[in-house]
PDB file of C-alpha atoms in Angstrom:
ATOM      1  CA  MET A   1     -47.381  -4.977 221.746  1.00 58.00           C
ATOM      2  CA  HIS A   2     -44.004  -4.666 222.982  1.00 62.00           C
ATOM      3  CA  VAL A   3     -40.764  -6.427 223.013  1.00 66.00           C
ATOM      4  CA  ILE A   4     -39.484  -6.832 226.841  1.00 62.00           C
ATOM      5  CA  TYR A   5     -35.603  -8.308 226.931  1.00 60.00           C
ATOM      6  CA  VAL A   6     -33.963 -10.403 229.458  1.00 59.00           C
ATOM      7  CA  GLU A   7     -30.761  -8.034 230.620  1.00 55.00           C
ATOM      8  CA  PRO A   8     -27.905 -10.447 231.767  1.00 51.00           C
ATOM      9  CA  ASP A   9     -25.497  -9.517 234.292  1.00 54.00           C
ATOM     10  CA  TYR A  10     -22.732 -10.192 231.861  1.00 49.00           C
ATOM     11  CA  PRO A  11     -22.507  -8.063 228.829  1.00 49.00           C
ATOM     12  CA  SER A  12     -21.163 -10.604 226.786  1.00 47.00           C
ATOM     13  CA  VAL A  13     -24.264 -12.767 226.908  1.00 48.00           C
ATOM     14  CA  ARG A  14     -26.952 -12.009 224.470  1.00 58.00           C
ATOM     15  CA  ARG A  15     -29.879 -10.623 225.183  1.00 71.00           C
ATOM     16  CA  GLU A  16     -32.961 -12.449 224.399  1.00 78.00           C
ATOM     17  CA  LYS A  17     -36.687 -10.995 223.902  1.00 84.00           C
ATOM     18  CA  LEU A  18     -39.958 -11.845 224.209  1.00 88.00           C
ATOM     19  CA  THR A  19     -42.765  -9.959 222.315  1.00 90.00           C
ATOM     20  CA  VAL A  20     -45.811  -9.487 224.304  1.00 92.00           C
ATOM     21  CA  TRP A  21     -49.017  -8.056 223.614  1.00 92.00           C
ATOM     22  CA  CYS A  22     -52.273  -6.942 225.741  1.00 91.00           C
ATOM     23  CA  ALA A  23     -55.531  -4.837 225.205  1.00 90.00           C
ATOM     24  CA  LEU A  24     -56.265  -2.181 227.950  1.00 87.00           C
ATOM     25  CA  TRP A  25     -59.620  -0.499 229.073  1.00 83.00           C
ATOM     26  CA  ALA A  26     -61.325   0.951 231.904  1.00 80.00           C
ATOM     27  CA  GLY A  27     -62.423  -2.480 233.067  1.00 81.00           C
ATOM     28  CA  GLY A  28     -59.610  -4.727 232.808  1.00 87.00           C
ATOM     29  CA  ILE A  29     -56.698  -5.993 230.822  1.00 91.00           C
ATOM     30  CA  ILE A  30     -56.856  -9.134 228.249  1.00 92.00           C
ATOM     31  CA  GLY A  31     -53.370 -10.621 228.144  1.00 93.00           C
ATOM     32  CA  PRO A  32     -50.626 -10.720 228.467  1.00 95.00           C
ATOM     33  CA  TYR A  33     -50.125 -12.954 225.177  1.00 95.00           C
ATOM     34  CA  PHE A  34     -46.860 -13.814 224.175  1.00 95.00           C
ATOM     35  CA  PHE A  35     -45.801 -14.722 220.868  1.00 94.00           C
ATOM     36  CA  LYS A  36     -44.730 -18.266 220.357  1.00 94.00           C
ATOM     37  CA  ASN A  37     -44.496 -20.646 217.546  1.00 93.00           C
ATOM     38  CA  ASP A  38     -45.918 -24.094 217.991  1.00 92.00           C
ATOM     39  CA  GLU A  39     -43.176 -25.355 219.749  1.00 94.00           C
ATOM     40  CA  GLY A  40     -43.149 -22.771 222.417  1.00 91.00           C
ATOM     41  CA  HIS A  41     -40.560 -20.676 221.036  1.00 91.00           C
ATOM     42  CA  ASN A  42     -41.046 -16.763 220.895  1.00 91.00           C
ATOM     43  CA  VAL A  43     -40.935 -15.549 217.680  1.00 92.00           C
ATOM     44  CA  THR A  44     -41.025 -12.047 215.799  1.00 90.00           C
ATOM     45  CA  VAL A  45     -44.435 -10.875 214.769  1.00 91.00           C
ATOM     46  CA  ASN A  46     -46.051 -10.893 211.344  1.00 93.00           C
ATOM     47  CA  GLY A  47     -49.436 -10.304 209.835  1.00 93.00           C
ATOM     48  CA  ASP A  48     -50.358 -13.818 210.007  1.00 95.00           C
ATOM     49  CA  ARG A  49     -49.326 -14.292 213.759  1.00 95.00           C
ATOM     50  CA  TYR A  50     -50.847 -11.130 214.628  1.00 94.00           C
ATOM     51  CA  ARG A  51     -54.374 -11.948 212.769  1.00 95.00           C
ATOM     52  CA  ALA A  52     -54.242 -15.742 214.290  1.00 96.00           C
ATOM     53  CA  MET A  53     -53.715 -13.902 217.833  1.00 95.00           C
ATOM     54  CA  ILE A  54     -56.911 -11.715 217.476  1.00 95.00           C
ATOM     55  CA  THR A  55     -59.061 -14.203 216.271  1.00 96.00           C
ATOM     56  CA  ASN A  56     -57.793 -16.864 218.767  1.00 96.00           C
ATOM     57  CA  PHE A  57     -57.186 -15.198 221.482  1.00 96.00           C
ATOM     58  CA  PHE A  58     -58.262 -11.815 221.793  1.00 94.00           C
ATOM     59  CA  ILE A  59     -61.847 -12.027 220.133  1.00 93.00           C
ATOM     60  CA  PRO A  60     -62.708 -15.057 222.492  1.00 94.00           C
ATOM     61  CA  GLU A  61     -61.440 -13.326 225.591  1.00 93.00           C
ATOM     62  CA  LEU A  62     -63.360  -9.879 224.633  1.00 90.00           C
ATOM     63  CA  ASN A  63     -66.662 -12.197 224.441  1.00 88.00           C
ATOM     64  CA  ASN A  64     -65.985 -13.061 228.255  1.00 89.00           C
ATOM     65  CA  HIS A  65     -66.093  -9.499 229.277  1.00 85.00           C
ATOM     66  CA  ASP A  66     -68.960  -7.078 229.120  1.00 78.00           C
ATOM     67  CA  VAL A  67     -67.274  -3.845 227.219  1.00 76.00           C
ATOM     68  CA  GLN A  68     -70.060  -1.996 225.661  1.00 74.00           C
ATOM     69  CA  GLU A  69     -69.171   0.491 222.289  1.00 78.00           C
ATOM     70  CA  LEU A  70     -65.694  -1.104 222.016  1.00 83.00           C
ATOM     71  CA  TRP A  71     -63.442   0.973 219.749  1.00 84.00           C
ATOM     72  CA  PHE A  72     -60.241  -1.032 218.767  1.00 86.00           C
ATOM     73  CA  GLN A  73     -56.944   1.021 218.672  1.00 84.00           C
ATOM     74  CA  GLN A  74     -53.554  -0.077 217.465  1.00 85.00           C
ATOM     75  CA  ASP A  75     -50.097   1.590 216.246  1.00 78.00           C
ATOM     76  CA  GLY A  76     -49.414   1.578 212.633  1.00 76.00           C
ATOM     77  CA  ALA A  77     -46.943  -1.306 213.005  1.00 81.00           C
ATOM     78  CA  THR A  78     -46.887  -3.337 209.629  1.00 83.00           C
ATOM     79  CA  CYS A  79     -48.032  -6.618 211.017  1.00 85.00           C
ATOM     80  CA  HIS A  80     -51.015  -4.352 212.381  1.00 85.00           C
ATOM     81  CA  THR A  81     -51.800  -2.976 209.151  1.00 86.00           C
ATOM     82  CA  ALA A  82     -51.062  -5.469 206.289  1.00 91.00           C
ATOM     83  CA  ASN A  83     -54.046  -5.499 203.871  1.00 92.00           C
ATOM     84  CA  ALA A  84     -55.348  -8.711 205.528  1.00 94.00           C
ATOM     85  CA  THR A  85     -55.246  -7.612 209.008  1.00 92.00           C
ATOM     86  CA  MET A  86     -56.947  -4.313 208.268  1.00 92.00           C
ATOM     87  CA  ASP A  87     -59.723  -6.054 206.212  1.00 94.00           C
ATOM     88  CA  TYR A  88     -60.297  -8.555 208.872  1.00 94.00           C
ATOM     89  CA  LEU A  89     -60.074  -5.288 211.594  1.00 93.00           C
ATOM     90  CA  LYS A  90     -62.539  -3.446 209.601  1.00 94.00           C
ATOM     91  CA  ASP A  91     -65.000  -6.286 209.392  1.00 93.00           C
ATOM     92  CA  THR A  92     -64.660  -7.002 212.765  1.00 91.00           C
ATOM     93  CA  PHE A  93     -64.976  -3.610 214.167  1.00 91.00           C
ATOM     94  CA  GLY A  94     -66.473  -1.357 211.554  1.00 91.00           C
ATOM     95  CA  ASP A  95     -66.119   2.280 211.905  1.00 91.00           C
ATOM     96  CA  ARG A  96     -64.769   1.509 215.344  1.00 89.00           C
ATOM     97  CA  LEU A  97     -61.210   0.863 214.480  1.00 86.00           C
ATOM     98  CA  ILE A  98     -58.212   3.602 215.222  1.00 82.00           C
ATOM     99  CA  SER A  99     -55.444   2.577 213.341  1.00 84.00           C
ATOM    100  CA  ARG A 100     -53.149   3.736 210.522  1.00 81.00           C
ATOM    101  CA  PHE A 101     -55.186   2.874 207.149  1.00 80.00           C
ATOM    102  CA  GLY A 102     -58.220   2.702 209.671  1.00 82.00           C
ATOM    103  CA  PRO A 103     -61.716   4.516 209.289  1.00 82.00           C
ATOM    104  CA  VAL A 104     -59.849   6.663 212.179  1.00 80.00           C
ATOM    105  CA  ASN A 105     -56.894   7.458 211.302  1.00 77.00           C
ATOM    106  CA  TRP A 106     -54.261   7.303 214.401  1.00 72.00           C
ATOM    107  CA  SER A 107     -51.200   9.939 214.270  1.00 67.00           C
ATOM    108  CA  PRO A 108     -47.916   7.884 213.637  1.00 60.00           C
ATOM    109  CA  ARG A 109     -45.977   9.589 216.033  1.00 58.00           C
ATOM    110  CA  SER A 110     -48.759   9.375 218.596  1.00 60.00           C
ATOM    111  CA  CYS A 111     -46.983   7.400 221.701  1.00 56.00           C
ATOM    112  CA  ASP A 112     -48.027   9.863 224.387  1.00 59.00           C
ATOM    113  CA  PHE A 113     -52.059   9.321 223.877  1.00 66.00           C
ATOM    114  CA  THR A 114     -51.774   5.687 223.795  1.00 74.00           C
ATOM    115  CA  PRO A 115     -52.517   4.453 227.293  1.00 80.00           C
ATOM    116  CA  LEU A 116     -50.401   1.011 226.540  1.00 77.00           C
ATOM    117  CA  ASP A 117     -47.640   3.208 225.901  1.00 74.00           C
ATOM    118  CA  TYR A 118     -47.634   5.896 228.211  1.00 74.00           C
ATOM    119  CA  PHE A 119     -48.622   4.006 231.240  1.00 82.00           C
ATOM    120  CA  LEU A 120     -48.971   0.260 230.900  1.00 86.00           C
ATOM    121  CA  TRP A 121     -45.924  -0.912 229.520  1.00 83.00           C
ATOM    122  CA  SER A 122     -43.708   1.752 231.511  1.00 85.00           C
ATOM    123  CA  TYR A 123     -45.162   0.574 234.769  1.00 89.00           C
ATOM    124  CA  VAL A 124     -44.802  -3.319 234.041  1.00 89.00           C
ATOM    125  CA  LYS A 125     -41.095  -2.691 233.115  1.00 88.00           C
ATOM    126  CA  SER A 126     -40.363  -0.582 235.971  1.00 88.00           C
ATOM    127  CA  LEU A 127     -41.519  -3.930 238.226  1.00 93.00           C
ATOM    128  CA  VAL A 128     -40.724  -6.849 236.292  1.00 89.00           C
ATOM    129  CA  TYR A 129     -37.116  -6.007 236.073  1.00 88.00           C
ATOM    130  CA  ALA A 130     -37.326  -5.245 240.086  1.00 90.00           C
ATOM    131  CA  ASP A 131     -35.422  -9.029 240.746  1.00 89.00           C
ATOM    132  CA  LYS A 132     -33.202  -8.906 237.664  1.00 87.00           C
ATOM    133  CA  PRO A 133     -34.763 -11.756 236.042  1.00 88.00           C
ATOM    134  CA  GLN A 134     -31.936 -13.742 233.928  1.00 84.00           C
ATOM    135  CA  THR A 135     -34.345 -16.095 232.037  1.00 86.00           C
ATOM    136  CA  LEU A 136     -37.117 -15.525 229.835  1.00 89.00           C
ATOM    137  CA  ASP A 137     -39.585 -17.307 231.754  1.00 91.00           C
ATOM    138  CA  HIS A 138     -38.712 -15.382 234.640  1.00 92.00           C
ATOM    139  CA  LEU A 139     -39.393 -12.315 232.756  1.00 91.00           C
ATOM    140  CA  GLU A 140     -42.598 -13.997 231.609  1.00 93.00           C
ATOM    141  CA  ASP A 141     -43.829 -15.145 234.927  1.00 94.00           C
ATOM    142  CA  ASN A 142     -43.191 -11.443 235.942  1.00 94.00           C
ATOM    143  CA  ILE A 143     -45.060  -9.998 233.507  1.00 94.00           C
ATOM    144  CA  ARG A 144     -47.844 -11.975 234.108  1.00 96.00           C
ATOM    145  CA  ARG A 145     -47.947 -11.435 237.837  1.00 96.00           C
ATOM    146  CA  VAL A 146     -47.346  -7.560 237.533  1.00 95.00           C
ATOM    147  CA  ILE A 147     -50.254  -7.479 234.931  1.00 95.00           C
ATOM    148  CA  ALA A 148     -52.581  -9.545 236.926  1.00 95.00           C
ATOM    149  CA  ASP A 149     -52.072  -7.283 240.128  1.00 95.00           C
ATOM    150  CA  ILE A 150     -53.100  -4.067 238.158  1.00 93.00           C
ATOM    151  CA  ARG A 151     -56.488  -2.988 240.114  1.00 91.00           C
ATOM    152  CA  PRO A 152     -59.469  -1.997 238.338  1.00 89.00           C
ATOM    153  CA  GLN A 153     -59.293   1.819 239.837  1.00 91.00           C
ATOM    154  CA  MET A 154     -56.054   2.049 238.730  1.00 90.00           C
ATOM    155  CA  LEU A 155     -57.103   1.612 235.165  1.00 89.00           C
ATOM    156  CA  GLU A 156     -60.151   3.601 235.352  1.00 88.00           C
ATOM    157  CA  ASN A 157     -57.740   6.481 236.692  1.00 88.00           C
ATOM    158  CA  VAL A 158     -55.441   5.817 233.508  1.00 86.00           C
ATOM    159  CA  ILE A 159     -58.628   5.934 231.116  1.00 84.00           C
ATOM    160  CA  GLU A 160     -59.463   9.237 232.607  1.00 85.00           C
ATOM    161  CA  ASN A 161     -55.917  10.510 232.148  1.00 81.00           C
ATOM    162  CA  TRP A 162     -56.504   9.500 228.604  1.00 77.00           C
ATOM    163  CA  THR A 163     -59.578  11.122 227.788  1.00 79.00           C
ATOM    164  CA  SER A 164     -58.325  14.044 228.938  1.00 80.00           C
ATOM    165  CA  ARG A 165     -55.339  14.071 226.903  1.00 74.00           C
ATOM    166  CA  LEU A 166     -57.768  13.608 223.956  1.00 72.00           C
ATOM    167  CA  ASP A 167     -60.079  16.637 225.276  1.00 76.00           C
ATOM    168  CA  TYR A 168     -56.776  18.667 225.187  1.00 73.00           C
ATOM    169  CA  ILE A 169     -55.731  18.119 222.107  1.00 68.00           C
ATOM    170  CA  ARG A 170     -59.009  18.520 220.473  1.00 72.00           C
ATOM    171  CA  ALA A 171     -59.314  21.911 222.371  1.00 77.00           C
ATOM    172  CA  SER A 172     -55.623  23.099 221.242  1.00 71.00           C
ATOM    173  CA  ARG A 173     -56.387  21.606 217.695  1.00 64.00           C
ATOM    174  CA  GLY A 174     -53.460  19.336 217.780  1.00 58.00           C
ATOM    175  CA  SER A 175     -50.659  21.538 219.126  1.00 61.00           C
ATOM    176  CA  LEU A 176     -47.943  20.005 221.195  1.00 62.00           C
ATOM    177  CA  MET A 177     -48.878  18.761 224.617  1.00 58.00           C
ATOM    178  CA  PRO A 178     -47.290  20.597 228.090  1.00 60.00           C
ATOM    179  CA  GLU A 179     -46.099  18.446 230.334  1.00 57.00           C
ATOM    180  CA  ILE A 180     -49.219  15.998 231.247  1.00 54.00           C
ATOM    181  CA  ILE A 181     -47.865  14.289 235.001  1.00 48.00           C
ATOM    182  CA  PHE A 182     -49.993  10.930 235.063  1.00 45.00           C
ATOM    183  CA  LYS A 183     -52.201  10.406 237.802  1.00 48.00           C
ATOM    184  CA  MET A 184     -52.869   6.915 239.377  1.00 45.00           C
TER     185      MET A 184
END
């Protein structure tokens, strides 16, 4: 989940934001999903909205793909780790849940390990702001376009890089990582 802003040309204009979520694996991306209320207005994310997205968007989309041995990984955001959310995710993914308070505990300061953070959001932002979107609709269209244009080979390279990072972490017993260059 990531918050992306419209950056107006005029500093006196208030920044507007979208909250967007995606899932990523070597074979594709599910999303983007934009958090909106029933009237279509952008909203912040809470546990109820996050669970609704997982239940009504992610799981049905996931069922449309042939993903074997799925592990679900998320960060420790409060909406992700609310008791009802964690109960639902544990029921859904069992021991294949990587999350704060999950069966496999994910380090709270580990953004360099997550492909969504070190690849997807950086890559998306580098392209969606190229034409300086001035409205949320324009920004949302750019996000959809950029994500749709990401090719499977790029995702395979991302996951290969991620497994190399994990191998390094295991071998070094969690010590600091030297500069790792991302390869696409």
